[in-house]
Short mmCIF file of C-alpha atoms in Angstrom, two decimals:
data_model
loop_
_atom_site.label_atom_id
_atom_site.label_comp_id
_atom_site.label_asym_id
_atom_site.label_seq_id
_atom_site.Cartn_x
_atom_site.Cartn_y
_atom_site.Cartn_z
CA MET A 1 106.49 63.51 92.84
CA LYS A 2 107.60 65.26 95.73
CA LEU A 3 106.01 68.56 96.52
CA PHE A 4 109.34 70.52 96.94
CA GLU A 5 109.82 68.93 93.26
CA LEU A 6 106.94 70.91 91.87
CA PHE A 7 107.98 74.26 93.49
CA GLY A 8 111.25 74.64 91.22
CA LYS A 9 112.07 77.28 88.56
CA ARG A 10 109.72 77.73 85.70
CA LYS A 11 110.40 75.14 83.11
CA LYS A 12 109.89 76.03 79.16
CA ASP A 13 107.08 73.20 78.90
CA VAL A 14 105.26 74.70 82.20
CA PRO A 15 102.07 76.74 80.86
CA PRO A 16 102.29 80.44 81.31
CA GLN A 17 99.44 80.91 83.36
CA LYS A 18 100.94 78.71 86.13
CA GLU A 19 103.22 80.93 88.26
CA SER A 20 105.96 78.94 90.34
CA MET A 21 108.41 80.31 92.61
CA ALA A 22 112.15 79.88 93.31
CA GLY A 23 112.77 76.15 93.91
CA GLY A 24 114.34 73.99 96.46
CA GLU A 25 113.10 73.12 100.42
CA GLU A 26 113.78 76.70 101.43
CA SER A 27 111.07 77.68 99.23
CA LEU A 28 108.63 75.40 100.21
CA ASP A 29 109.32 76.04 104.02
CA MET A 30 107.92 79.96 103.20
CA TYR A 31 104.27 78.04 102.87
CA SER A 32 104.52 76.42 106.01
CA GLY A 33 101.94 78.26 108.42
CA MET A 34 99.83 79.53 105.86
CA ARG A 35 95.93 79.46 106.74
CA VAL A 36 94.34 76.99 104.14
CA GLU A 37 90.63 76.38 103.12
CA VAL A 38 90.25 72.74 102.78
CA THR A 39 87.38 71.54 100.57
CA THR A 40 85.95 68.46 99.01
CA LEU A 41 86.81 68.01 95.31
CA ASP A 42 83.56 69.13 94.15
CA GLY A 43 84.11 72.42 96.28
CA ARG A 44 82.30 71.81 99.67
CA LEU A 45 83.97 73.83 102.49
CA LEU A 46 85.02 71.33 105.25
CA PHE A 47 87.20 73.25 107.36
CA VAL A 48 90.14 75.83 108.09
CA ALA A 49 93.16 75.03 109.08
CA LYS A 50 97.18 75.87 109.16
CA LEU A 51 99.33 74.04 106.76
CA MET A 52 102.43 72.74 109.06
CA GLU A 53 105.40 70.53 108.67
CA LEU A 54 105.67 70.26 105.22
CA HIS A 55 107.92 67.52 103.84
CA GLY A 56 108.04 66.00 100.54
CA ASP A 57 104.46 65.50 99.53
CA GLN A 58 103.26 65.15 103.35
CA ALA A 59 102.18 68.01 105.79
CA GLU A 60 99.77 68.40 108.63
CA LEU A 61 96.92 70.51 109.02
CA HIS A 62 96.23 72.18 112.21
CA GLN A 63 92.12 72.79 112.10
CA TYR A 64 91.27 76.21 113.13
CA SER A 65 87.43 76.12 112.63
CA GLU A 66 84.77 73.25 113.40
CA SER A 67 84.92 70.62 111.09
CA ALA A 68 82.05 69.56 108.27
CA ILE A 69 83.09 66.24 108.62
CA SER A 70 83.51 63.12 111.17
CA ASP A 71 84.00 59.87 111.14
CA VAL A 72 86.70 59.66 108.66
CA GLU A 73 88.06 56.26 108.12
CA GLU A 74 89.58 56.31 104.74
CA PRO A 75 91.96 58.93 103.45
CA LEU A 76 89.60 61.94 101.92
CA PRO A 77 90.34 63.45 98.55
CA VAL A 78 90.27 67.04 99.37
CA LYS A 79 91.56 70.58 97.52
CA ILE A 80 93.69 72.45 100.00
CA ARG A 81 93.89 76.21 99.16
CA GLY A 82 95.63 79.16 100.88
CA TYR A 83 97.57 82.34 100.77
CA SER A 84 100.78 83.18 101.65
CA ASP A 85 101.24 86.81 103.20
CA ARG A 86 105.18 86.57 102.96
CA GLU A 87 105.30 85.56 99.22
CA ARG A 88 101.83 87.62 98.42
CA LYS A 89 100.87 84.35 96.08
CA ALA A 90 98.37 82.16 96.64
CA VAL A 91 98.54 78.09 96.21
CA SER A 92 95.92 75.30 95.19
CA LEU A 93 97.16 72.12 96.36
CA GLU A 94 95.25 68.59 96.22
CA GLY A 95 95.68 65.61 98.57
CA ALA A 96 94.23 63.36 100.96
CA ILE A 97 93.69 63.34 104.42
CA THR A 98 93.24 61.36 107.16
CA PRO A 99 92.14 62.57 110.94
CA LEU A 100 95.34 62.90 113.82
CA PRO A 101 94.36 63.34 117.59
CA GLN A 102 93.97 66.93 118.85
CA ASN A 103 92.08 68.51 115.87
CA LYS A 104 95.20 67.89 113.53
CA TRP A 105 94.87 65.98 109.94
CA ALA A 106 97.74 64.24 108.13
CA ALA A 107 97.75 65.23 104.59
CA ALA A 108 99.49 62.89 101.89
CA GLU A 109 100.29 62.75 98.25
CA LEU A 110 100.00 66.40 97.72
CA LYS A 111 100.42 68.08 94.55
CA VAL A 112 100.65 71.51 93.49
CA CYS A 113 97.77 72.50 90.91
CA ARG A 114 98.26 75.99 90.82
CA ILE A 115 100.20 78.84 92.16
CA GLY A 116 99.30 82.56 91.08
CA ASN A 117 98.53 86.02 92.76
CA ASP A 118 94.55 85.36 93.24
CA ARG A 119 94.25 86.06 96.88
CA ALA A 120 90.21 85.26 96.77
CA PHE A 121 90.44 82.79 99.47
CA PHE A 122 88.71 83.29 102.46
CA ARG A 123 86.95 86.57 101.13
CA LEU A 124 83.63 86.39 102.44
CA THR A 125 81.02 88.61 100.54
CA THR A 126 78.78 90.53 103.05
CA ASN A 127 76.54 93.72 103.61
CA LEU A 128 77.14 94.43 106.96
CA ASP A 129 76.86 97.35 109.16
CA ALA A 130 79.99 98.39 110.50
CA THR A 131 82.04 101.53 112.01
CA ALA A 132 85.35 103.55 111.35
CA THR A 133 87.12 105.01 114.19
CA MET A 134 89.82 107.25 113.86
CA PHE A 135 92.11 108.64 116.67
CA SER A 136 93.57 111.86 115.63
CA GLY A 137 93.22 114.15 112.88
CA LEU A 138 90.58 115.89 111.45
CA ALA A 139 88.48 112.94 110.80
CA MET A 140 88.79 112.01 114.20
CA GLY A 141 85.75 110.06 115.46
CA GLU A 142 83.54 107.20 114.93
CA ARG A 143 81.58 107.23 111.33
CA PRO A 144 79.05 104.48 109.92
CA CYS A 145 80.00 102.31 107.13
CA LYS A 146 79.16 99.13 105.53
CA LEU A 147 81.37 95.97 105.51
CA LEU A 148 81.18 94.72 101.98
CA ASN A 149 83.77 91.77 102.06
CA ILE A 150 86.27 90.60 104.72
CA SER A 151 89.21 88.32 104.76
CA VAL A 152 91.51 87.14 107.24
CA GLY A 153 94.01 90.12 106.02
CA GLY A 154 91.66 92.74 105.08
CA ALA A 155 88.61 93.99 103.84
CA SER A 156 86.60 96.26 101.63
CA ILE A 157 83.99 99.11 103.03
CA SER A 158 82.02 101.22 101.66
CA SER A 159 81.46 104.86 103.37
CA GLU A 160 80.26 108.59 102.60
CA HIS A 161 82.95 109.88 104.66
CA ARG A 162 86.26 110.78 102.83
CA TYR A 163 89.44 108.74 103.84
CA HIS A 164 92.57 109.22 102.07
CA GLU A 165 95.16 106.37 101.22
CA GLY A 166 97.38 105.33 104.01
CA ASP A 167 94.73 106.45 106.72
CA LYS A 168 94.23 104.19 109.79
CA PHE A 169 91.05 103.44 111.83
CA LEU A 170 89.62 100.72 113.96
CA LEU A 171 87.14 98.78 111.84
CA LYS A 172 84.46 97.12 114.21
CA VAL A 173 81.23 94.56 112.81
CA LYS A 174 79.85 91.88 114.11
CA LEU A 175 80.11 89.04 111.80
CA LEU A 176 76.95 87.09 113.66
CA GLU A 177 75.03 88.11 115.86
CA ASP A 178 75.75 85.43 118.53
CA ARG A 179 79.49 86.19 118.12
CA PRO A 180 81.57 88.93 119.90
CA GLU A 181 82.08 92.12 117.80
CA SER A 182 85.32 91.80 115.83
CA ALA A 183 87.65 94.83 115.89
CA MET A 184 90.43 95.15 113.37
CA TYR A 185 93.29 98.12 113.30
CA SER A 186 93.23 98.92 109.80
CA LYS A 187 95.08 100.93 107.15
CA VAL A 188 93.30 102.29 103.73
CA VAL A 189 95.50 100.66 100.61
CA ARG A 190 92.67 101.52 97.90
CA VAL A 191 90.27 104.32 97.20
CA ILE A 192 87.60 104.04 94.82
CA GLU A 193 85.03 106.70 94.23
CA LYS A 194 81.67 105.77 93.64
CA ASP A 195 78.34 107.62 92.19
CA GLY A 196 76.51 109.59 94.55
CA GLY A 197 79.23 110.55 96.68
CA ALA A 198 79.94 107.28 97.99
CA TYR A 199 83.56 105.77 98.49
CA GLU A 200 84.57 102.14 98.50
CA TYR A 201 87.89 101.72 100.34
CA GLY A 202 90.30 98.39 100.20
CA CYS A 203 91.84 97.95 104.00
CA ARG A 204 94.55 95.80 105.24
CA PHE A 205 94.47 94.59 108.76
CA LEU A 206 97.62 95.66 111.15
CA GLU A 207 98.93 94.53 114.02
CA LEU A 208 96.86 91.24 114.20
CA THR A 209 98.20 88.91 116.75
CA GLU A 210 98.11 85.21 116.04
CA ALA A 211 94.92 84.94 118.55
CA ASP A 212 93.31 87.90 116.50
CA GLN A 213 93.87 86.27 113.18
CA GLU A 214 92.41 82.77 114.48
CA GLN A 215 89.40 84.44 115.72
CA ILE A 216 88.74 86.46 112.75
CA THR A 217 89.41 83.07 110.80
CA ARG A 218 86.88 81.30 112.89
CA ASN A 219 84.58 84.04 112.56
CA ILE A 220 84.46 84.36 108.68
CA PHE A 221 84.08 80.09 108.29
CA ALA A 222 81.46 80.42 110.72
CA ALA A 223 79.62 83.12 108.92
CA GLN A 224 80.16 81.36 105.34
CA ARG A 225 79.01 78.10 106.71
CA LYS A 226 75.55 79.98 107.80
CA LYS A 227 75.60 81.83 104.49
CA ARG A 228 75.77 78.47 102.36
CA GLY A 229 73.38 76.77 104.60
CA SER A 230 70.46 79.70 103.84
CA ALA A 231 71.45 79.69 100.42
#
């Protein structure tokens, strides 16, 4: 079955837990360019890439991060999971990949396993020292915080300082000791008051360039690989 056929309108025999998007190749194009996590069928992370050139049940994967595999000669069955910021939906695919030149991969036999609202992909759980710097208002200045988790689109932090929904600050953190510090202009979109006078904040990153997003993706991938290796 072609990939664009699987993105059609919901039919009566489709289980209710599987969300679908309005059908047609136009809808499929909306998923071109999304960042995806490529894993083995048993969940081992292989690399992070951009999903490109979607056509029928085939696509290309333009690799962002270093790969955990080499010398692939036969098509390798994989799971491909990503999140579309434009559609605000996550998609999970299965297929087979083969290497191409210049850190690219051909993906074939793609089929959709799930489309939903889960945006847990790429979210790395951490407990790292960080700082939040506001440049105006009564809360102007740099204050310490803890980075609780991070994805390419946002982060959660904890702080004893009171921020409000809509506040904007520069979030700075070093995800790995041997990597440069990451700095993300962020907006508070969720506030959770905790016991003991602390707060947790859900933040969305703003004004990220393509290069910024790629660098964050690389750092998250490297930190995730290190975390799994030390487990």
